[in-house]
XYZ file of C-alpha atoms in Angstrom:
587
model
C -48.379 20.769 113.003
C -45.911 21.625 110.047
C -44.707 24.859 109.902
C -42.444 26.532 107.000
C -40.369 29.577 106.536
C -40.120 31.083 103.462
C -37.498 33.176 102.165
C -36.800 36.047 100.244
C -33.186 37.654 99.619
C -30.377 38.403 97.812
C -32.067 40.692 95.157
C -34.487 43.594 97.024
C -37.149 43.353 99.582
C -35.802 40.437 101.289
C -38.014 39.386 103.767
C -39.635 36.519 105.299
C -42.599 34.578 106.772
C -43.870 31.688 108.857
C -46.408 29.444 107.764
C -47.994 27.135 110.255
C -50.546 24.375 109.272
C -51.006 26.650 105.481
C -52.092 29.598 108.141
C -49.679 32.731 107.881
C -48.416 33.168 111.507
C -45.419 36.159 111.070
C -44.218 38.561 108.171
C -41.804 41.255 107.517
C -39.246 42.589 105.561
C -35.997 43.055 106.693
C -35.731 46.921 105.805
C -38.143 47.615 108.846
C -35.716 46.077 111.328
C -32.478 46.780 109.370
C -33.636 50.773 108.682
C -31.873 50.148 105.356
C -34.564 50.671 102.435
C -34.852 48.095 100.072
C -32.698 45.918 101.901
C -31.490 42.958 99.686
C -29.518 41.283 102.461
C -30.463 37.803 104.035
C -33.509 38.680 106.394
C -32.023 37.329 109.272
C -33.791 39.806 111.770
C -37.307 39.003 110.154
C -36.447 35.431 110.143
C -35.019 35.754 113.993
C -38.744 37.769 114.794
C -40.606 35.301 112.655
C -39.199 32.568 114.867
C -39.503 34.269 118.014
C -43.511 34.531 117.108
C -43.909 30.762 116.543
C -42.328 29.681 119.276
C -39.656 28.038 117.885
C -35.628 27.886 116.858
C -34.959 27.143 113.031
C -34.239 23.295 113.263
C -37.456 22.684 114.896
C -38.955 23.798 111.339
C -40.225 21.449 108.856
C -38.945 23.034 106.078
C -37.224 26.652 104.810
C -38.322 27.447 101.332
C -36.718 29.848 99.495
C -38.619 32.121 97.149
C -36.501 31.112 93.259
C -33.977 29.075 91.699
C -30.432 30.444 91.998
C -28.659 28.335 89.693
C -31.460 28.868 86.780
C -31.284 32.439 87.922
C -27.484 32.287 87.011
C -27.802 30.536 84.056
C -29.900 33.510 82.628
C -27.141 35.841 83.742
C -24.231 33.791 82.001
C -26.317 33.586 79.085
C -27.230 37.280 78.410
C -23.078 37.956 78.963
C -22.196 35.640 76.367
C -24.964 36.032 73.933
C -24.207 40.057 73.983
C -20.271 39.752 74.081
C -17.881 41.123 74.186
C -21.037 44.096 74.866
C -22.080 42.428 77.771
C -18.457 42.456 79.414
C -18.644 45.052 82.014
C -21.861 43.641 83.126
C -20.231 40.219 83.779
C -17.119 41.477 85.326
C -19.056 43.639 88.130
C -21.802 40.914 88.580
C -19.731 37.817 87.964
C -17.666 38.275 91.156
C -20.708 39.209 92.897
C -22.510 36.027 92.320
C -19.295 33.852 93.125
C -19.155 35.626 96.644
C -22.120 36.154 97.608
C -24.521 33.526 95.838
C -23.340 30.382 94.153
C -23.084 28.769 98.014
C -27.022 30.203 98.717
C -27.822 26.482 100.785
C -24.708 27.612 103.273
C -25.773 31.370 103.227
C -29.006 30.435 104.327
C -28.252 27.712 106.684
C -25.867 30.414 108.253
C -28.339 33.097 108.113
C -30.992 30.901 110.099
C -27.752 29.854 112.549
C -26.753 26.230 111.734
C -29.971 25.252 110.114
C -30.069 21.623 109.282
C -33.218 20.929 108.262
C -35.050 20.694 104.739
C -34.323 23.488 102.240
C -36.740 23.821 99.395
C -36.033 25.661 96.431
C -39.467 27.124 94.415
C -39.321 29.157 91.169
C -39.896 32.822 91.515
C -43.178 32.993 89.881
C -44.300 30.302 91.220
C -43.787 32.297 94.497
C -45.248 35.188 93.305
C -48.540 33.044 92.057
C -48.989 31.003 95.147
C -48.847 34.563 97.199
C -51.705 35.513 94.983
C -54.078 32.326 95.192
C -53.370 30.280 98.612
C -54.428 33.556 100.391
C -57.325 35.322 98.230
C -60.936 34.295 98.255
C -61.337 31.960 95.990
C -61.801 28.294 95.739
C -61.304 29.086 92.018
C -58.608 31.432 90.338
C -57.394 32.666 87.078
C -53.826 33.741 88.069
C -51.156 36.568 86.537
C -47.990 37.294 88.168
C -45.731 40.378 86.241
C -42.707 41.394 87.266
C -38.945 42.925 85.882
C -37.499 39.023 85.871
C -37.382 36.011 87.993
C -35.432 33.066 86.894
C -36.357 33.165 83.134
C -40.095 34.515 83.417
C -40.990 37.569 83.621
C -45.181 37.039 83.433
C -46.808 33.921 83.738
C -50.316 33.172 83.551
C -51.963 29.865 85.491
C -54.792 28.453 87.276
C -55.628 27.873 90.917
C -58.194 25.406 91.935
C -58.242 24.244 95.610
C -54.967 23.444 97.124
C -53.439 22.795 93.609
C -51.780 25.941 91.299
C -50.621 25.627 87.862
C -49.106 28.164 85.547
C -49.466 27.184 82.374
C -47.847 30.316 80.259
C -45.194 32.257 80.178
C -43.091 35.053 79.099
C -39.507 34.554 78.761
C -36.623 37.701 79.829
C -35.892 39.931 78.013
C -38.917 40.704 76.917
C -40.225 42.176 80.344
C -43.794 44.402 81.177
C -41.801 45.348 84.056
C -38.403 46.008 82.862
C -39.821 48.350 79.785
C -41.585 50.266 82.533
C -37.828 50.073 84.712
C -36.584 51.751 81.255
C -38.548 54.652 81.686
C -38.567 55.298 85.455
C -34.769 55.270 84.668
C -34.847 57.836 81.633
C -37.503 59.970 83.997
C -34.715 60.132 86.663
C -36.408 58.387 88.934
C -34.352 55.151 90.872
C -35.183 51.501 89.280
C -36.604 49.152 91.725
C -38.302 52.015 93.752
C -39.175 54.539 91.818
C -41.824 53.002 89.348
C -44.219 54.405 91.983
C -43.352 57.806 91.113
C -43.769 56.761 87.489
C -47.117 55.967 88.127
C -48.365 59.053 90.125
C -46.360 61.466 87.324
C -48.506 60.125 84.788
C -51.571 61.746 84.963
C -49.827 65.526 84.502
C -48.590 64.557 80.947
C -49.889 63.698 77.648
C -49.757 59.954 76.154
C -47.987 61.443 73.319
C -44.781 58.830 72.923
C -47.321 55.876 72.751
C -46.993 55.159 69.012
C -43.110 55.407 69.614
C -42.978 53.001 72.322
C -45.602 51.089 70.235
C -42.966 51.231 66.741
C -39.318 51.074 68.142
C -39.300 49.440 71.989
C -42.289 46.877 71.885
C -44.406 44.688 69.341
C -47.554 43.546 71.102
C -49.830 41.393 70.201
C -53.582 40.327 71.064
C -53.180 37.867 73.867
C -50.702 40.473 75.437
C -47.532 38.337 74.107
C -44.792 40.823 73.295
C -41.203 41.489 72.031
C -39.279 43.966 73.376
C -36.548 45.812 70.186
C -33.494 45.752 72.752
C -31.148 48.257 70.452
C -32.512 51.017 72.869
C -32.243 49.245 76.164
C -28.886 48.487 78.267
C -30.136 46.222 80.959
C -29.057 43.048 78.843
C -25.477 43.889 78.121
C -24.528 47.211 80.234
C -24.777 49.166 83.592
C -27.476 50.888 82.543
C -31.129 50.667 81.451
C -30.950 52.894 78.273
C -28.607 53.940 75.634
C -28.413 57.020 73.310
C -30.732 55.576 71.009
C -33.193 55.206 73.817
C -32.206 59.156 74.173
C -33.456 59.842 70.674
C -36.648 58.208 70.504
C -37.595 60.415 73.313
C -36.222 63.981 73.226
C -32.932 63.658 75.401
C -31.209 61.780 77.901
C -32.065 60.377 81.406
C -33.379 63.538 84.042
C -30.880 63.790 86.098
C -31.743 62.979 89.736
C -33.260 65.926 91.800
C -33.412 67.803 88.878
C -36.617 70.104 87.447
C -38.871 68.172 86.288
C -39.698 68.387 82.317
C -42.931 67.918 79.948
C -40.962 65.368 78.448
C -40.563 63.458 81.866
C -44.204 63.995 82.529
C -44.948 62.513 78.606
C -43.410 59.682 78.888
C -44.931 58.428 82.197
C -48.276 58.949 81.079
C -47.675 57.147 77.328
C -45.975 53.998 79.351
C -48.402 54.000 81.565
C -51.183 53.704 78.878
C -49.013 51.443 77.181
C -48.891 49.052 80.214
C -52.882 49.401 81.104
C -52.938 48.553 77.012
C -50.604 44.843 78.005
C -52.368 44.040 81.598
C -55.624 44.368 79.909
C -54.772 41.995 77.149
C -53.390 39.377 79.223
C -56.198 39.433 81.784
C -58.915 38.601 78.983
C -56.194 35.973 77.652
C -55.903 34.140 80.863
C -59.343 34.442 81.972
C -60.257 33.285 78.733
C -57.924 30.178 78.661
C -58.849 29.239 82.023
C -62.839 29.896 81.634
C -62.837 31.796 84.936
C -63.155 35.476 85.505
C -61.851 35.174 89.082
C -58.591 36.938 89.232
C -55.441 36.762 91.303
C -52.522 38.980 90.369
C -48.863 39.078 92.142
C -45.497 40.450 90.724
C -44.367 44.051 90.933
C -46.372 45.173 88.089
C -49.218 44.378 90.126
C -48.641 47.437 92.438
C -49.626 49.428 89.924
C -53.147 49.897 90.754
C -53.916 52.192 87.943
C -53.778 49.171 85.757
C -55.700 47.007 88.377
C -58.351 50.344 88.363
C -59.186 49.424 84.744
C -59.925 46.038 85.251
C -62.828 46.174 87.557
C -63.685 49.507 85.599
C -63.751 47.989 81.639
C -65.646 44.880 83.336
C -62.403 42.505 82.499
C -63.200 40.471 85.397
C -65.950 39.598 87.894
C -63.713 39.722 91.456
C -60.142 40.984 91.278
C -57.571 40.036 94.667
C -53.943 41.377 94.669
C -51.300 40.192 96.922
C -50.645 43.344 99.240
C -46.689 42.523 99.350
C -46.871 41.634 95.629
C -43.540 42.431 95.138
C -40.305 40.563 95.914
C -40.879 40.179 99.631
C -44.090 38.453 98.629
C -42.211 35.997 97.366
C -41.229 34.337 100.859
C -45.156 34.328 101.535
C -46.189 32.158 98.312
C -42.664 30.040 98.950
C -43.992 29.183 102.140
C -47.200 28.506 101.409
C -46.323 26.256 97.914
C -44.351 24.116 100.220
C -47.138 23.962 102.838
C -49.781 22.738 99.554
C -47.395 21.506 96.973
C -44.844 19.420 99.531
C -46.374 18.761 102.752
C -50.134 17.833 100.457
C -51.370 20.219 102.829
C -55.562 21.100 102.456
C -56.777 24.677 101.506
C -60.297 25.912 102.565
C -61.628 29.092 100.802
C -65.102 31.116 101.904
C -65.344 33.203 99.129
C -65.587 36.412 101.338
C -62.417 36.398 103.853
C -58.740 36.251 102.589
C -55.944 34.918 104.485
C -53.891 37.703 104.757
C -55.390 39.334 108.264
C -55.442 42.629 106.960
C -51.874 42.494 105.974
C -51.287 42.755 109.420
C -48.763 40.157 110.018
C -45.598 42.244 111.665
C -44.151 43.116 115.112
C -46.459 44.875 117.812
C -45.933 46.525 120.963
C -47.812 45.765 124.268
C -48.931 48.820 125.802
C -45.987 48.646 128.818
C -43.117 48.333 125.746
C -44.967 51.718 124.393
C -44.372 53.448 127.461
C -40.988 52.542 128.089
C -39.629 53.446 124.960
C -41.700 56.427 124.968
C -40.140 57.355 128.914
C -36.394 56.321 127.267
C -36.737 58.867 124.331
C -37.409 61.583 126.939
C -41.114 62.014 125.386
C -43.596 63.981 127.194
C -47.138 62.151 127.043
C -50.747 61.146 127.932
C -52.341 58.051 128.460
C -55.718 58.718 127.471
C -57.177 55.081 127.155
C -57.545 53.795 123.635
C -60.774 55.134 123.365
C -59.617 58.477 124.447
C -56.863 58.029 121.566
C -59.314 57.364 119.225
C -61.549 60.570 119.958
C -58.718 63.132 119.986
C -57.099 61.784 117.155
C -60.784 62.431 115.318
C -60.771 66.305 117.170
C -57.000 67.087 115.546
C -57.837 65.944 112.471
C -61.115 67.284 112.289
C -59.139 70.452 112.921
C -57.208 70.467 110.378
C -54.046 68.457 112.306
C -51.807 65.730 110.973
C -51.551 62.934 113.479
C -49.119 59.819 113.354
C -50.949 56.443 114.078
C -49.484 53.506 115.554
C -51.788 50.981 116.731
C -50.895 47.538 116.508
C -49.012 44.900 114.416
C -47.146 46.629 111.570
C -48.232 45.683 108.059
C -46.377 43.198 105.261
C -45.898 44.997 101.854
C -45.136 48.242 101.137
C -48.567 50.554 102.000
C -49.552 51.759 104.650
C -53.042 50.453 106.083
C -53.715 51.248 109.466
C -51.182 50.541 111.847
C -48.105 52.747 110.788
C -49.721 55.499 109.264
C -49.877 59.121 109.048
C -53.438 60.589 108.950
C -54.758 63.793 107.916
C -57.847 65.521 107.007
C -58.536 65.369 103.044
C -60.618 68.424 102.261
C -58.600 71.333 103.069
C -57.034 72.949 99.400
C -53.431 73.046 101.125
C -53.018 69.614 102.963
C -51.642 67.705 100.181
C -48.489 70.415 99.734
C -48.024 70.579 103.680
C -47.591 67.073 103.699
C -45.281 66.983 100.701
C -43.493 69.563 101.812
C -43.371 69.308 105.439
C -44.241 65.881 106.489
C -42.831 63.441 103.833
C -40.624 65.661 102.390
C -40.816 64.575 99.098
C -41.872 65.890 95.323
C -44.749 68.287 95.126
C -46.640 66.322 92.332
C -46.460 63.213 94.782
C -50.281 62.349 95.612
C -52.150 60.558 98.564
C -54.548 57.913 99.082
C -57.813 58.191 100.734
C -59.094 55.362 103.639
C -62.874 55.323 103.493
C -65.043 53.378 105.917
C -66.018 50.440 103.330
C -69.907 51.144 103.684
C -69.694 54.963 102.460
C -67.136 53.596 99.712
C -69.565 53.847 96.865
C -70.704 57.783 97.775
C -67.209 58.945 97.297
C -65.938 56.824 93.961
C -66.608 55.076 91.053
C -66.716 51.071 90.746
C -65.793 49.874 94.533
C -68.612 48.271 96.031
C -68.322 47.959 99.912
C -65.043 46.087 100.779
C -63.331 45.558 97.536
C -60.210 47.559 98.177
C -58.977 47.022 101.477
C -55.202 47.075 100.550
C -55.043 50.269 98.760
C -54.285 48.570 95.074
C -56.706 49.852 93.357
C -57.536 53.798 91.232
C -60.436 54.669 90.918
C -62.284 57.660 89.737
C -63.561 60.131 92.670
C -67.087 60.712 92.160
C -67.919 64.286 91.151
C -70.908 65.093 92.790
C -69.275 63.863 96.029
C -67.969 66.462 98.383
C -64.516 68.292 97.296
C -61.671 65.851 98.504
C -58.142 67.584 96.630
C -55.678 66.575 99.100
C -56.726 62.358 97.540
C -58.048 63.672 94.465
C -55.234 63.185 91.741
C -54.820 65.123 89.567
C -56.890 63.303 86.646
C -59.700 63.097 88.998
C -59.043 59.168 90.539
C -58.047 58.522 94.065
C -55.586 55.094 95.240
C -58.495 53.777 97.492
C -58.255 51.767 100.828
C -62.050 50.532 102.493
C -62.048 49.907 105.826
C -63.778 47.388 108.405
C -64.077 47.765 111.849
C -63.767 43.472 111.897
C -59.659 44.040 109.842
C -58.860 47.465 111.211
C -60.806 48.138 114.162
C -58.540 51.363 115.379
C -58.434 53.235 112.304
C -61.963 52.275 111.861
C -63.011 54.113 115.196
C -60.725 56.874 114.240
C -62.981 57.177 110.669
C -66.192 56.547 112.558
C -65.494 59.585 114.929
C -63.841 61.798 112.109
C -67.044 61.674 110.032
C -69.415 62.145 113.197
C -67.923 65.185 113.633
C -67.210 66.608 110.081
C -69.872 64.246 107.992
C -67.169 63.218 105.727
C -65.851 59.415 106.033
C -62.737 59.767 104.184
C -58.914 60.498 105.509
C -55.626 60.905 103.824
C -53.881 57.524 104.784
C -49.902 57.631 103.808
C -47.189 55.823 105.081
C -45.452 56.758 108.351
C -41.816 57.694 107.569
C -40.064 59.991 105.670
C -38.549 60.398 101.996
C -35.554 58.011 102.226
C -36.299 55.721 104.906
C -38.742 52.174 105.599
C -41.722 52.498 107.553
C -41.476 52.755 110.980
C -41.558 49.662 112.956
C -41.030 50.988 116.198
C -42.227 53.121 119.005
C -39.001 54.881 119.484
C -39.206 55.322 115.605
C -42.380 56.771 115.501
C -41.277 59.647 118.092
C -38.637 60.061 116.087
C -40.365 61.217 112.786
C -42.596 62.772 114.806
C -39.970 64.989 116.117
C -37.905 65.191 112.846
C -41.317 66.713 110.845
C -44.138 69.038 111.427
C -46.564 65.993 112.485
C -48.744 67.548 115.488
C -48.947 64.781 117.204
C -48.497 60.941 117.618
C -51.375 58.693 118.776
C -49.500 55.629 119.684
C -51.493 52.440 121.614
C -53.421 54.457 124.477
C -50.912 57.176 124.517
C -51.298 61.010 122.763
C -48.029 62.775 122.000
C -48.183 66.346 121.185
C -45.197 67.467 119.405
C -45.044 71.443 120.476
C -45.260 69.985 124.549
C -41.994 68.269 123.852
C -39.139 69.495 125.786
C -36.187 68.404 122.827
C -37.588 69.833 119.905
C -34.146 71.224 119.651
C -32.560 68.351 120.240
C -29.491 67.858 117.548
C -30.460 63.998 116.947
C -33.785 65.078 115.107
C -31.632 66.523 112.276
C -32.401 65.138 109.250
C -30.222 63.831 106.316
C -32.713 62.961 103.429
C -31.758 59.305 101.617
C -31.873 59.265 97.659
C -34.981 56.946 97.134
């Protein structure tokens, strides 16, 4: 058997994943174990876990892959600095000395990180990661692939085909001119955080009006049929400065940046929604291009752009392509999935096998679990008061509190890989009351108002509730779709332009949260919840049971339902407790 881990680091999202015989065995970021979000920092807890799960110590791998090319990645740094000096000299003095410490010696960092490695060390290029993420594990024997991100090495989209166990790109688009970078730009000038707060970008959108479109269209970006562009860099900073816009940036668009935690504006609201429209306008274009070139109108997509699933909403919806699969950690930490699995097929000549039907991702479910006995240990440590109910009995009053009107935490099995919540750390509520989407703004996440939720739907009711999903064809919560309007009154998923972030649901991939649906809509009729992620504002996911008590405690969740326990939050004795004060992270 040859097994590989890949590796992600050293930029954001590091995480990283085992790969046994081309079969995905362990996967994680390191900000679960770490609790630092974002965490760019060599993944040496998820590697240590990843291990642990195979069975094995690092020199009894084949080979560690790492997810890009450091020294091409450098070469694009030193060449921005020069080309913009003596502009570009505060850039290169605060990320010169960086790279020199931290990253010109990556082969010893990561032979350290893995303690003493030895073995092989393969180097892949960062799309390449991103694009063998999106193929080796979708579907299809046959692929049009499209990977879009801020930057790797030098790319920053590439376009390619996937046919068996071999992958090709055959196009791409050269930094600076960047999808993701221009949409970076704006998050920025919104006053939102770059590199996690595109997301926020994306749900603003729909409560402004397109109406900068023709400006971003005229003075930041000339794009052409195929979806080729070039971005005008006199209003951007990220080539030569500290920043991601400049004052002329500030003119186009009616002011500087929002500052952070500040109100709000039109203007902010504006100029998510004419991005937006102008990057639905650019993913559009390059989908017919590739699945033109490559006579196939099979579609695998990977990259952070690909998170945006109002964009991937249009494609099934304007008919663009016949099946659509998106990497569900499409973003960096992706990348040590498809590093892993290149070396596996491109390396090692190992075989791929594809059904058509199943993917190779297991739900997404590829993180730590807890047996039932760890549960109740932590749970006895924490001081929790609790019931062991049976995981059927779990199920059922999970499906009572929600049905009246409760918000329950859910953790029930392994943790996911990527950044939504699916299933296994997730907090669940009912979706038809007019309130629940403030309460759990305001009280549970703690987060903006305007912030909206996603919808789970057992996959064979899918098609009552919203437009264009079919049964199964959104099981990792990646794509918008419209909400159906002669189906029952959902607001607390129903966005405010009328589309919902959907997530279908088998009880073959998710078989608790399944039951949990099944009983919900036996007792209310309606086979829809709000699914969000289980943490707060601030903070990763949490990945463990002592975790999960913990936000439970720190909110206004009613209860946890965690394995075959039920934890009611008003029985607990330390609701007082001084640890469950919370200090809210910038995210």
């Amino acid at each position: 058997m040859t097994t590989v881990l890949g590796i992600s680091a050293f930029f954001h999202d590091s995480a990283a994943c085992l790969v046994r015989d081309g079969v995905v065995v362990a996967a994680a970021s390191e900000e679960r174990f770490t609790r630092r979000k974002g965490d760019a920092a060599f993944p040496a807890e998820a590697a240590a876990w990843c291990l642990k799960v195979g069975g094995l110590t690092a020199n009894a791998l084949d080979a560690v892959a790492f997810y890009e090319k450091p020294i091409q990645h450098l070469d694009r740094l030193f060449e921005s600095w020069l080309y913009t000096a003596p502009r570009g000299w505060r850039a290169f003095l605060k990320g010169g000395p960086l790279w020199a410490r931290e990253k010109l010696d990556l082969d010893g960092a990561i032979r350290r990180g893995l303690g003493g490695y030895q073995g092989k060390l393969l180097w892949c290029e960062h799309h390449e990661s991103h694009a063998a993420s999106a193929f080796y594990p979708s579907p299809f024997e046959r692929a049009a692939v499209l990977t879009i991100d801020g930057v790797g090495e030098w790319a920053t989209a590439t376009m390619g085909i996937g046919h068996g166990p071999s992958l090709q790109l055959t196009h791409e688009l050269r930094y600076p001119d960047s999808l993701g970078l221009l949409y970076s730009a704006c998050t920025y000038q919104a006053g939102f955080k770059v590199n996690s707060g595109e997301y926020k970008l994306m749900g603003l959108a729909p409560y402004g009006t397109p109406r900068f479109v023709n400006t971003i269209l005229e003075h930041l970006v000339d794009v052409r049929d195929d979806g080729s562009f070039r971005l005008h860099l006199e209003p951007f900073s990220f080539v030569d400065g500290l920043t991601m816009t400049n004052a002329r940036f500030d003119a186009l668009f009616e002011g500087p940046p929002r500052a952070p935690e500040s109100p709000i504006t039109a203007r902010d609201k504006d100029l998510a929604a004419s991005v937006q429209a102008v990057t639905e306008m650019i993913v559009q274009r390059m989908v017919r291009t590739v699945t033109r070139e490559q006579a196939c109108r099979n579609l695998c997509l990977a990259g952070g752009v690909a998170l945006n699933a109002v964009a991937n909403g249009t494609l099934r919806r304007d008919k663009l392509v016949d099946n659509l699969w998106v990497q569900p950690a499409a973003g960096d930490a992706g990348g040590a999935l498809g590093a892993a699995l290149l070396a596996w097929h491109r390396w090692f000549g190992g075989a791929r096998t594809a059904n058509g039907t199943t993917d190779g991702m297991q739900g997404a479910l590829l993180g730590p679990q807890f047996s039932d006995d760890e549960i109740e240990a932590a749970l006895t440590a924490d001081g929790a008061q609790f019931e062991r109910l049976g995981r059927a009995g779990v199920v059922q009053r999970t499906a009572e509190w929600l049905a009246n009107g409760r918000i329950v935490g859910w953790f029930d099995g392994a943790m996911e890989f990527g950044p939504r919540a699916l299933g296994a750390r997730s907090i669940l509520a009912d979706p038809r009351p007019a309130d629940m989407q403030q309460r759990l703004n305001a009280h549970i996440k703690l987060r903006e108002g305007f912030r909206p939720f996603a919808p789970v739907v057992l996959a064979d009711r899918a098609a009552d509730y919203f437009e264009h999903i079919q049964g199964d064809e959104s099981p990792y919560m990646l794509q918008v779709v419209p909400v159906r309007r002669e189906a029952p009154s959902l607001p607390a998923i129903t966005h405010h332009d009328g589309s919902a972030r959907v997530q279908t649901v088998t009880a073959a991939r998710t078989p608790g949260l399944h039951a949990v649906l099944t009983a919900f809509a036996e007792r209310t009729r309606c086979p829809v919840l709000v699914n969000t992620s289980f943490n707060i504002r601030g903070e990763p996911v949490v990945h463990t049971p002592s975790q999960a008590f913990a936000c439970l405690m720190r909110t206004e969740i009613d209860a946890l339902a965690i394995g075959p326990y039920f934890v009611e939050r008003a029985s607990q004795p330390l609701l007082g407790d001084a640890r469950w004060h919370i200090t809210l992270e910038p995210d």
